[in-house]
Amino acid sequence: MALDVTSLLASSQQSPPLEQLLAAYRTQLSRPLDTLKQRQQQLQEQQKLLASLRTTLEALFFSAQSLTLPGAEGNFVTRKTQSSAPDIITATAQKDAVLGGSFVHVDRLARNDTLVSHRLTRTDPFGLSGLYHFELTAAGTTALVAVTLDGTEDTETALRKIATAINTTPTIGVVATVITDTPTTVRLTLTAKQTGTSAAIRFTDTDGLLAALGWSAGMFADPENRTVMTETSAGYQLGRASELNAQLRINGISLIRESNTITDALPGMTLTLLRAQQPTDPDVTLTTTVDVDTAASFLQTILDRYNSALKELNSATKGALKSYPAVRQLLRELRTLVSQQLGTGPLQVLRDIGITIEQDGTLKLSDRSRLERELIAGSERVAALFTSPGGFGERVAALLQDVIGSSGTLRTQWQLVSQRIQNLTGRIRQLESRIEQQVEQYRKEYLKLQQLYSMATAQMGILSNFALLPPGMFNG
């Protein structure tokens, strides 16, 4: 495009500054560039939407795929147990827990074994020096402990060294604690890290150090007649090792367990004992029912991901991706899928469990009471709609596999759009460079012509001055 130099020069005194002229010229040249940038922006919007859509569909795909895995039906076959006295016993139920009630009476809690030393005067010289070894057995492990005394320790210092040696021994099954029971006396206690008779504390006093604490092998020679501690003498807190076990009755049957957490008494249930009862206290009732809340929450997560995918697909077909037939087809197929038969048993379609299809195609759990009835009637039947071959999970996963995979439709479209953006970016850079070159060329031409015009104007002024001189001024 040629620059009208004559008009520029003729109106040089009235024309706007040079930069404004060049800006207007640049704008005129940039019209094709603006078209390219507008197309680039459209493609970038498509690229962003394709990436977002793929992420949303992946979330739905993985949810659907998880429904096809072994054990997926457990998300629908849910149980919960309510205790009539949760301060005494609580219970959690797994999918194989039997629906109904059980009666429990907690006679005794499982306890950690405790061994206590003599009461010793804090400031008395301990009176031993050298390297001492002894073995401690508790919680199913036996550990060798080594203690070094230099002979200068008072009793409290010596006991603290012994406690430190015990607590820093790897795999030790007890915790050692020094207790100041009176202002002038101390005692060393050992507490087993686990409950029950298997965790009962025993020891071998190899070098005689433990004898100084009042401990001897005869204290536990008979597990059911152990030496019991007194206010001043050494011994166990419980004389009978069997009393370290929990004792309870379930439906009148007596049980003994070494832990207060019991997993093998009732099928599919874990009991946690918290407090012992008096013999005359009433039994605690444990009632196991279908856990509708957990099943409904899991189901709602699936519906939410389906609805998110459907809404984004619907928005895409009306917006930046309206020219993509694959997106419209996927939207149609998803909407068709959820309205079809998904099961072959008593429950065949989603509305059989209270799920309805809204006008916009989204799914809604509109009849929770129906879902609850069907879960109570048979959670496995509800699960089959989603987890069985030909069910929701398998069908949705199969539909999305070819769309979101590494060679799927969305990935391919995203790559094509990315390539177009890259090509456009190159063209835009070339055109921008060419425009700047043309603008700069015209800048130079303008400045050169302006300089010539100024010179011509100056010469014309000189000639005019000559014309004003008196006649014959230059005659001899």
Short mmCIF file of C-alpha atoms in Angstrom, two decimals, residues 23-437:
data_model
loop_
_atom_site.label_atom_id
_atom_site.label_comp_id
_atom_site.label_asym_id
_atom_site.label_seq_id
_atom_site.Cartn_x
_atom_site.Cartn_y
_atom_site.Cartn_z
CA ALA A 23 -0.05 4.28 14.39
CA ALA A 24 -2.97 4.84 12.04
CA TYR A 25 -1.01 3.23 9.23
CA ARG A 26 -0.11 0.27 11.48
CA THR A 27 -3.78 -0.17 12.37
CA GLN A 28 -4.70 -0.24 8.69
CA LEU A 29 -2.05 -2.87 7.98
CA SER A 30 -3.06 -4.93 11.05
CA ARG A 31 -6.58 -5.81 9.93
CA PRO A 32 -5.52 -9.22 8.58
CA LEU A 33 -3.47 -9.69 11.77
CA ASP A 34 -6.52 -9.02 13.93
CA THR A 35 -8.40 -11.71 12.05
CA LEU A 36 -5.63 -14.21 12.73
CA LYS A 37 -5.50 -13.29 16.42
CA GLN A 38 -9.25 -13.65 16.73
CA ARG A 39 -9.01 -17.13 15.23
CA GLN A 40 -6.12 -17.93 17.57
CA GLN A 41 -8.22 -16.90 20.57
CA GLN A 42 -11.09 -19.11 19.40
CA LEU A 43 -8.76 -22.08 19.08
CA GLN A 44 -7.26 -21.41 22.51
CA GLU A 45 -10.76 -21.42 24.01
CA GLN A 46 -11.44 -24.73 22.29
CA GLN A 47 -8.15 -26.15 23.56
CA LYS A 48 -8.91 -25.07 27.13
CA LEU A 49 -12.42 -26.49 26.97
CA LEU A 50 -11.18 -29.79 25.52
CA ALA A 51 -8.67 -30.13 28.37
CA SER A 52 -11.30 -29.29 30.99
CA LEU A 53 -13.80 -31.67 29.42
CA ARG A 54 -11.25 -34.47 29.38
CA THR A 55 -10.49 -33.94 33.08
CA THR A 56 -14.19 -34.05 33.96
CA LEU A 57 -14.77 -37.16 31.86
CA GLU A 58 -11.73 -38.84 33.41
CA ALA A 59 -13.26 -38.37 36.87
CA LEU A 60 -16.44 -40.07 35.66
CA PHE A 61 -14.46 -42.79 33.90
CA PHE A 62 -12.44 -43.72 36.97
CA SER A 63 -15.58 -43.77 39.11
CA ALA A 64 -17.27 -46.04 36.59
CA GLN A 65 -14.19 -48.23 36.24
CA SER A 66 -13.96 -48.66 40.03
CA LEU A 67 -17.46 -50.14 39.94
CA THR A 68 -16.17 -53.01 37.81
CA LEU A 69 -13.40 -54.01 40.25
CA PRO A 70 -13.70 -56.96 42.66
CA GLY A 71 -15.38 -55.96 45.90
CA ALA A 72 -17.05 -52.88 44.41
CA GLU A 73 -20.43 -54.13 45.61
CA GLY A 74 -19.22 -53.49 49.16
CA ASN A 75 -19.85 -49.78 48.61
CA PHE A 76 -23.56 -50.55 48.48
CA VAL A 77 -23.67 -53.46 50.95
CA THR A 78 -23.11 -51.25 53.98
CA ARG A 79 -23.88 -51.86 57.63
CA LYS A 80 -23.85 -49.80 60.82
CA THR A 81 -24.20 -50.83 64.45
CA GLN A 82 -25.71 -48.73 67.21
CA SER A 83 -24.85 -49.34 70.85
CA SER A 84 -27.39 -48.69 73.60
CA ALA A 85 -24.47 -47.72 75.87
CA PRO A 86 -21.64 -46.23 73.76
CA ASP A 87 -19.72 -45.35 76.93
CA ILE A 88 -19.40 -49.10 77.64
CA ILE A 89 -18.99 -50.62 74.19
CA THR A 90 -19.01 -49.41 70.59
CA ALA A 91 -19.10 -51.44 67.41
CA THR A 92 -18.41 -50.99 63.72
CA ALA A 93 -19.91 -53.26 61.10
CA GLN A 94 -18.59 -54.46 57.75
CA LYS A 95 -20.67 -55.64 54.81
CA ASP A 96 -20.89 -59.24 56.11
CA ALA A 97 -22.30 -58.24 59.50
CA VAL A 98 -25.61 -59.91 60.32
CA LEU A 99 -28.59 -57.57 60.50
CA GLY A 100 -30.32 -57.62 63.87
CA GLY A 101 -29.42 -57.31 67.55
CA SER A 102 -26.98 -58.85 70.04
CA PHE A 103 -26.75 -58.46 73.82
CA VAL A 104 -23.36 -57.84 75.43
CA HIS A 105 -22.25 -57.60 79.05
CA VAL A 106 -18.68 -56.40 79.72
CA ASP A 107 -17.44 -58.10 82.89
CA ARG A 108 -13.82 -56.95 82.70
CA LEU A 109 -11.59 -54.89 80.45
CA ALA A 110 -8.24 -56.12 79.17
CA ARG A 111 -5.37 -54.42 80.98
CA ASN A 112 -1.68 -53.71 80.54
CA ASP A 113 0.47 -55.63 83.01
CA THR A 114 2.29 -53.47 85.57
CA LEU A 115 5.28 -54.34 87.75
CA VAL A 116 6.34 -51.99 90.60
CA SER A 117 9.57 -51.84 92.61
CA HIS A 118 10.00 -51.41 96.37
CA ARG A 119 9.51 -47.93 97.75
CA LEU A 120 13.07 -46.58 97.99
CA THR A 121 14.49 -43.44 99.59
CA ARG A 122 15.43 -40.96 96.89
CA THR A 123 18.71 -39.70 98.35
CA ASP A 124 20.11 -42.99 99.67
CA PRO A 125 23.26 -44.23 97.93
CA PHE A 126 22.28 -46.95 95.48
CA GLY A 127 25.47 -48.81 96.27
CA LEU A 128 26.11 -50.65 92.98
CA SER A 129 28.67 -50.03 90.25
CA GLY A 130 29.64 -51.69 87.01
CA LEU A 131 27.92 -53.03 83.90
CA TYR A 132 24.66 -54.89 84.57
CA HIS A 133 22.51 -56.95 82.24
CA PHE A 134 18.98 -58.30 82.56
CA GLU A 135 16.29 -59.62 80.23
CA LEU A 136 12.73 -58.33 80.03
CA THR A 137 9.94 -60.31 78.36
CA ALA A 138 6.64 -58.61 77.57
CA ALA A 139 4.22 -58.24 74.67
CA GLY A 140 5.69 -61.29 73.00
CA THR A 141 9.28 -60.04 72.86
CA THR A 142 12.39 -60.60 74.98
CA ALA A 143 15.01 -57.88 75.06
CA LEU A 144 18.43 -57.69 76.72
CA VAL A 145 18.99 -54.46 78.67
CA ALA A 146 22.41 -53.11 79.68
CA VAL A 147 22.92 -50.50 82.44
CA THR A 148 26.20 -48.90 83.53
CA LEU A 149 26.50 -47.47 87.07
CA ASP A 150 29.60 -45.69 88.41
CA GLY A 151 28.79 -46.15 92.12
CA THR A 152 28.22 -42.47 92.85
CA GLU A 153 24.48 -42.48 92.08
CA ASP A 154 21.83 -41.93 94.67
CA THR A 155 18.75 -44.15 94.37
CA GLU A 156 16.69 -41.77 92.25
CA THR A 157 19.55 -41.22 89.80
CA ALA A 158 20.17 -44.95 89.51
CA LEU A 159 16.48 -45.66 88.87
CA ARG A 160 16.37 -43.03 86.17
CA LYS A 161 19.42 -44.57 84.48
CA ILE A 162 17.72 -47.97 84.58
CA ALA A 163 14.51 -46.51 83.14
CA THR A 164 16.42 -44.76 80.35
CA ALA A 165 18.28 -47.97 79.47
CA ILE A 166 14.98 -49.87 79.27
CA ASN A 167 13.15 -47.28 77.19
CA THR A 168 15.99 -46.94 74.69
CA THR A 169 16.35 -50.68 74.13
CA PRO A 170 14.99 -51.64 70.68
CA THR A 171 11.94 -53.94 70.52
CA ILE A 172 11.37 -53.64 74.26
CA GLY A 173 7.80 -54.56 75.21
CA VAL A 174 7.46 -52.29 78.26
CA VAL A 175 7.62 -48.64 79.23
CA ALA A 176 9.67 -47.78 82.33
CA THR A 177 8.69 -44.83 84.53
CA VAL A 178 10.22 -43.41 87.72
CA ILE A 179 7.49 -42.14 90.06
CA THR A 180 8.09 -39.92 93.06
CA ASP A 181 5.34 -41.38 95.27
CA THR A 182 6.25 -39.27 98.32
CA PRO A 183 8.49 -36.24 98.72
CA THR A 184 11.33 -38.51 99.90
CA THR A 185 10.75 -41.81 98.05
CA VAL A 186 10.66 -43.14 94.51
CA ARG A 187 9.51 -46.30 92.74
CA LEU A 188 10.24 -47.77 89.31
CA THR A 189 7.28 -49.10 87.33
CA LEU A 190 7.18 -51.23 84.18
CA THR A 191 4.03 -51.18 82.07
CA ALA A 192 3.48 -53.60 79.19
CA LYS A 193 2.82 -51.96 75.84
CA GLN A 194 0.03 -54.41 75.07
CA THR A 195 -2.87 -55.89 77.01
CA GLY A 196 -3.57 -59.52 77.89
CA THR A 197 -1.73 -62.50 79.36
CA SER A 198 0.54 -62.84 76.33
CA ALA A 199 1.95 -59.42 77.18
CA ALA A 200 2.59 -60.26 80.86
CA ILE A 201 5.93 -59.02 82.21
CA ARG A 202 8.68 -61.49 83.14
CA PHE A 203 12.39 -60.96 83.69
CA THR A 204 15.74 -62.66 84.13
CA ASP A 205 18.01 -60.87 86.60
CA THR A 206 21.32 -61.91 85.06
CA ASP A 207 23.63 -59.77 87.23
CA GLY A 208 21.46 -59.09 90.30
CA LEU A 209 20.56 -55.49 89.53
CA LEU A 210 16.80 -56.06 89.67
CA ALA A 211 17.04 -57.67 93.11
CA ALA A 212 17.99 -54.23 94.43
CA LEU A 213 14.54 -53.10 93.30
CA GLY A 214 12.81 -55.94 95.13
CA TRP A 215 12.19 -58.06 92.03
CA SER A 216 12.83 -61.81 92.01
CA ALA A 217 11.85 -64.70 89.73
CA GLY A 218 9.60 -66.14 92.42
CA MET A 219 7.22 -63.22 91.97
CA PHE A 220 5.81 -64.69 88.74
CA ALA A 221 6.59 -68.41 89.17
CA ASP A 222 2.86 -69.12 89.30
CA PRO A 223 1.09 -66.87 86.76
CA GLU A 224 -2.15 -67.18 88.73
CA ASN A 225 -0.51 -66.43 92.08
CA ARG A 226 1.93 -63.62 91.40
CA THR A 227 3.29 -61.37 94.12
CA VAL A 228 1.04 -58.35 94.46
CA MET A 229 2.51 -54.92 95.18
CA THR A 230 1.74 -53.09 98.40
CA GLU A 231 2.16 -49.49 99.40
CA THR A 232 5.84 -50.14 100.12
CA SER A 233 6.82 -53.53 98.65
CA ALA A 234 7.47 -54.67 95.10
CA GLY A 235 5.06 -56.73 93.04
CA TYR A 236 2.50 -56.85 90.26
CA GLN A 237 -0.59 -54.71 90.19
CA LEU A 238 -2.68 -57.81 89.45
CA GLY A 239 -1.95 -61.12 91.13
CA ARG A 240 -3.55 -63.28 88.45
CA ALA A 241 -2.21 -62.93 84.92
CA SER A 242 -5.57 -64.10 83.56
CA GLU A 243 -7.08 -60.88 84.89
CA LEU A 244 -5.15 -59.05 82.20
CA ASN A 245 -7.66 -60.41 79.67
CA ALA A 246 -11.03 -58.93 78.82
CA GLN A 247 -14.07 -60.93 79.81
CA LEU A 248 -17.52 -60.43 78.31
CA ARG A 249 -20.73 -62.23 77.53
CA ILE A 250 -22.45 -62.10 74.15
CA ASN A 251 -25.99 -63.43 74.13
CA GLY A 252 -25.17 -65.21 77.38
CA ILE A 253 -21.99 -66.87 76.08
CA SER A 254 -18.79 -66.05 78.00
CA LEU A 255 -15.74 -64.92 76.00
CA ILE A 256 -12.14 -64.18 76.99
CA ARG A 257 -9.98 -61.94 74.80
CA GLU A 258 -6.56 -60.35 75.31
CA SER A 259 -7.56 -57.03 73.76
CA ASN A 260 -10.35 -54.54 74.23
CA THR A 261 -10.70 -54.46 70.45
CA ILE A 262 -12.40 -57.67 69.39
CA THR A 263 -12.78 -58.65 65.74
CA ASP A 264 -13.60 -62.36 65.93
CA ALA A 265 -16.65 -62.56 68.18
CA LEU A 266 -19.48 -61.53 65.84
CA PRO A 267 -19.27 -61.92 62.04
CA GLY A 268 -18.30 -58.72 60.28
CA MET A 269 -18.16 -56.66 63.47
CA THR A 270 -15.41 -54.98 65.47
CA LEU A 271 -16.19 -54.44 69.14
CA THR A 272 -14.39 -51.85 71.26
CA LEU A 273 -14.73 -52.30 75.02
CA LEU A 274 -14.54 -49.04 76.97
CA ARG A 275 -15.79 -49.73 80.48
CA ALA A 276 -16.57 -52.75 82.64
CA GLN A 277 -20.06 -53.25 84.07
CA GLN A 278 -21.34 -54.37 87.42
CA PRO A 279 -22.86 -57.87 87.51
CA THR A 280 -26.33 -56.43 88.02
CA ASP A 281 -26.08 -53.89 85.19
CA PRO A 282 -28.32 -54.51 82.15
CA ASP A 283 -26.80 -55.89 78.97
CA VAL A 284 -25.79 -53.51 76.21
CA THR A 285 -27.81 -53.93 73.02
CA LEU A 286 -25.94 -53.78 69.71
CA THR A 287 -28.31 -53.25 66.78
CA THR A 288 -27.00 -53.72 63.23
CA THR A 289 -28.90 -52.16 60.34
CA VAL A 290 -28.31 -51.17 56.73
CA ASP A 291 -26.17 -48.03 56.57
CA VAL A 292 -28.27 -46.08 54.12
CA ASP A 293 -26.32 -42.84 54.62
CA THR A 294 -22.99 -44.33 53.56
CA ALA A 295 -24.47 -46.09 50.53
CA ALA A 296 -26.40 -42.99 49.49
CA SER A 297 -23.30 -40.81 49.88
CA PHE A 298 -21.28 -43.14 47.67
CA LEU A 299 -24.07 -43.21 45.12
CA GLN A 300 -24.36 -39.41 45.17
CA THR A 301 -20.65 -39.10 44.34
CA ILE A 302 -21.22 -41.15 41.19
CA LEU A 303 -24.27 -39.08 40.25
CA ASP A 304 -22.37 -35.83 40.84
CA ARG A 305 -19.57 -36.87 38.50
CA TYR A 306 -22.04 -37.99 35.85
CA ASN A 307 -23.94 -34.71 36.15
CA SER A 308 -20.75 -32.64 35.96
CA ALA A 309 -19.76 -34.44 32.77
CA LEU A 310 -23.22 -34.03 31.26
CA LYS A 311 -23.41 -30.31 32.08
CA GLU A 312 -19.97 -29.62 30.64
CA LEU A 313 -20.76 -31.59 27.48
CA ASN A 314 -24.04 -29.74 27.08
CA SER A 315 -22.32 -26.37 27.55
CA ALA A 316 -19.56 -27.32 25.10
CA THR A 317 -22.02 -28.25 22.34
CA LYS A 318 -23.58 -24.80 22.63
CA GLY A 319 -20.30 -22.95 22.85
CA ALA A 320 -16.75 -23.30 21.61
CA LEU A 321 -17.14 -26.99 20.66
CA LYS A 322 -20.47 -26.76 18.86
CA SER A 323 -18.76 -27.76 15.61
CA TYR A 324 -17.42 -31.02 17.11
CA PRO A 325 -19.76 -33.90 16.19
CA ALA A 326 -17.93 -36.32 18.51
CA VAL A 327 -18.86 -34.20 21.54
CA ARG A 328 -22.52 -34.05 20.54
CA GLN A 329 -22.54 -37.81 19.95
CA LEU A 330 -21.03 -38.52 23.37
CA LEU A 331 -23.67 -36.33 25.01
CA ARG A 332 -26.44 -38.25 23.25
CA GLU A 333 -24.96 -41.63 24.15
CA LEU A 334 -24.56 -40.77 27.84
CA ARG A 335 -28.14 -39.56 28.09
CA THR A 336 -29.38 -42.68 26.33
CA LEU A 337 -27.30 -45.02 28.48
CA VAL A 338 -28.78 -44.03 31.84
CA SER A 339 -32.33 -44.48 30.56
CA GLN A 340 -31.72 -48.04 29.42
CA GLN A 341 -31.96 -51.34 31.29
CA LEU A 342 -28.87 -51.85 33.44
CA GLY A 343 -29.80 -54.98 35.37
CA THR A 344 -31.43 -58.34 34.77
CA GLY A 345 -32.79 -58.99 38.26
CA PRO A 346 -35.64 -57.41 40.21
CA LEU A 347 -33.99 -54.01 39.78
CA GLN A 348 -33.37 -53.14 36.15
CA VAL A 349 -33.35 -49.36 35.71
CA LEU A 350 -32.19 -46.45 37.84
CA ARG A 351 -35.69 -45.31 38.71
CA ASP A 352 -36.17 -48.66 40.49
CA ILE A 353 -33.94 -47.31 43.27
CA GLY A 354 -35.33 -43.78 43.33
CA ILE A 355 -33.06 -42.11 40.76
CA THR A 356 -34.83 -39.94 38.20
CA ILE A 357 -33.64 -38.23 35.02
CA GLU A 358 -34.23 -34.48 35.14
CA GLN A 359 -35.26 -32.37 32.13
CA ASP A 360 -31.66 -31.36 31.48
CA GLY A 361 -30.58 -35.01 31.52
CA THR A 362 -28.91 -34.95 34.94
CA LEU A 363 -29.57 -37.68 37.48
CA LYS A 364 -31.17 -37.03 40.86
CA LEU A 365 -31.76 -39.24 43.89
CA SER A 366 -35.31 -37.98 44.25
CA ASP A 367 -36.78 -40.85 46.28
CA ARG A 368 -34.40 -41.67 49.11
CA SER A 369 -37.00 -43.73 50.92
CA ARG A 370 -37.23 -46.07 47.93
CA LEU A 371 -33.46 -46.47 47.90
CA GLU A 372 -33.59 -47.28 51.61
CA ARG A 373 -36.29 -49.90 51.07
CA GLU A 374 -34.33 -51.56 48.29
CA LEU A 375 -31.10 -51.54 50.31
CA ILE A 376 -32.88 -53.20 53.22
CA ALA A 377 -34.55 -55.70 50.90
CA GLY A 378 -31.19 -56.61 49.38
CA SER A 379 -28.16 -54.35 49.04
CA GLU A 380 -26.65 -56.79 46.55
CA ARG A 381 -29.52 -56.11 44.14
CA VAL A 382 -28.85 -52.38 44.26
CA ALA A 383 -25.15 -52.97 43.75
CA ALA A 384 -25.85 -55.15 40.69
CA LEU A 385 -27.24 -52.15 38.79
CA PHE A 386 -23.81 -50.53 39.00
CA THR A 387 -21.26 -53.34 39.40
CA SER A 388 -22.54 -56.30 37.37
CA PRO A 389 -21.62 -56.98 33.72
CA GLY A 390 -23.72 -54.67 31.57
CA GLY A 391 -24.33 -52.39 34.53
CA PHE A 392 -23.75 -48.65 34.87
CA GLY A 393 -20.04 -48.95 35.65
CA GLU A 394 -19.10 -51.24 32.78
CA ARG A 395 -21.15 -49.34 30.21
CA VAL A 396 -19.96 -45.86 31.14
CA ALA A 397 -16.33 -46.99 31.35
CA ALA A 398 -16.57 -48.64 27.92
CA LEU A 399 -18.18 -45.55 26.41
CA LEU A 400 -15.53 -43.18 27.77
CA GLN A 401 -12.52 -45.41 27.14
CA ASP A 402 -12.37 -44.50 23.45
CA VAL A 403 -12.93 -40.83 24.21
CA ILE A 404 -10.39 -40.00 26.93
CA GLY A 405 -7.66 -42.54 26.16
CA SER A 406 -4.21 -41.50 24.92
CA SER A 407 -5.42 -42.07 21.35
CA GLY A 408 -9.04 -41.16 22.08
CA THR A 409 -11.23 -38.59 20.40
CA LEU A 410 -10.62 -35.74 22.84
CA ARG A 411 -6.87 -36.27 22.89
CA THR A 412 -6.76 -36.31 19.09
CA GLN A 413 -8.87 -33.17 18.83
CA TRP A 414 -6.74 -31.42 21.44
CA GLN A 415 -3.59 -32.24 19.47
CA LEU A 416 -5.13 -30.96 16.23
CA VAL A 417 -6.17 -27.71 17.88
CA SER A 418 -2.72 -27.35 19.43
CA GLN A 419 -1.10 -27.76 16.02
CA ARG A 420 -3.41 -25.15 14.52
CA ILE A 421 -2.59 -22.74 17.32
CA GLN A 422 1.11 -23.33 16.76
CA ASN A 423 0.76 -22.68 13.01
CA LEU A 424 -1.28 -19.53 13.61
CA THR A 425 1.23 -18.28 16.15
CA GLY A 426 3.97 -18.60 13.54
CA ARG A 427 1.93 -16.75 10.92
CA ILE A 428 1.07 -14.00 13.40
CA ARG A 429 4.73 -13.48 14.28
CA GLN A 430 5.70 -13.29 10.60
CA LEU A 431 2.94 -10.82 9.81
CA GLU A 432 3.77 -8.68 12.86
CA SER A 433 7.40 -8.58 11.76
CA ARG A 434 6.44 -7.63 8.20
CA ILE A 435 4.12 -4.87 9.41
CA GLU A 436 6.81 -3.39 11.63
CA GLN A 437 9.27 -3.47 8.74
#
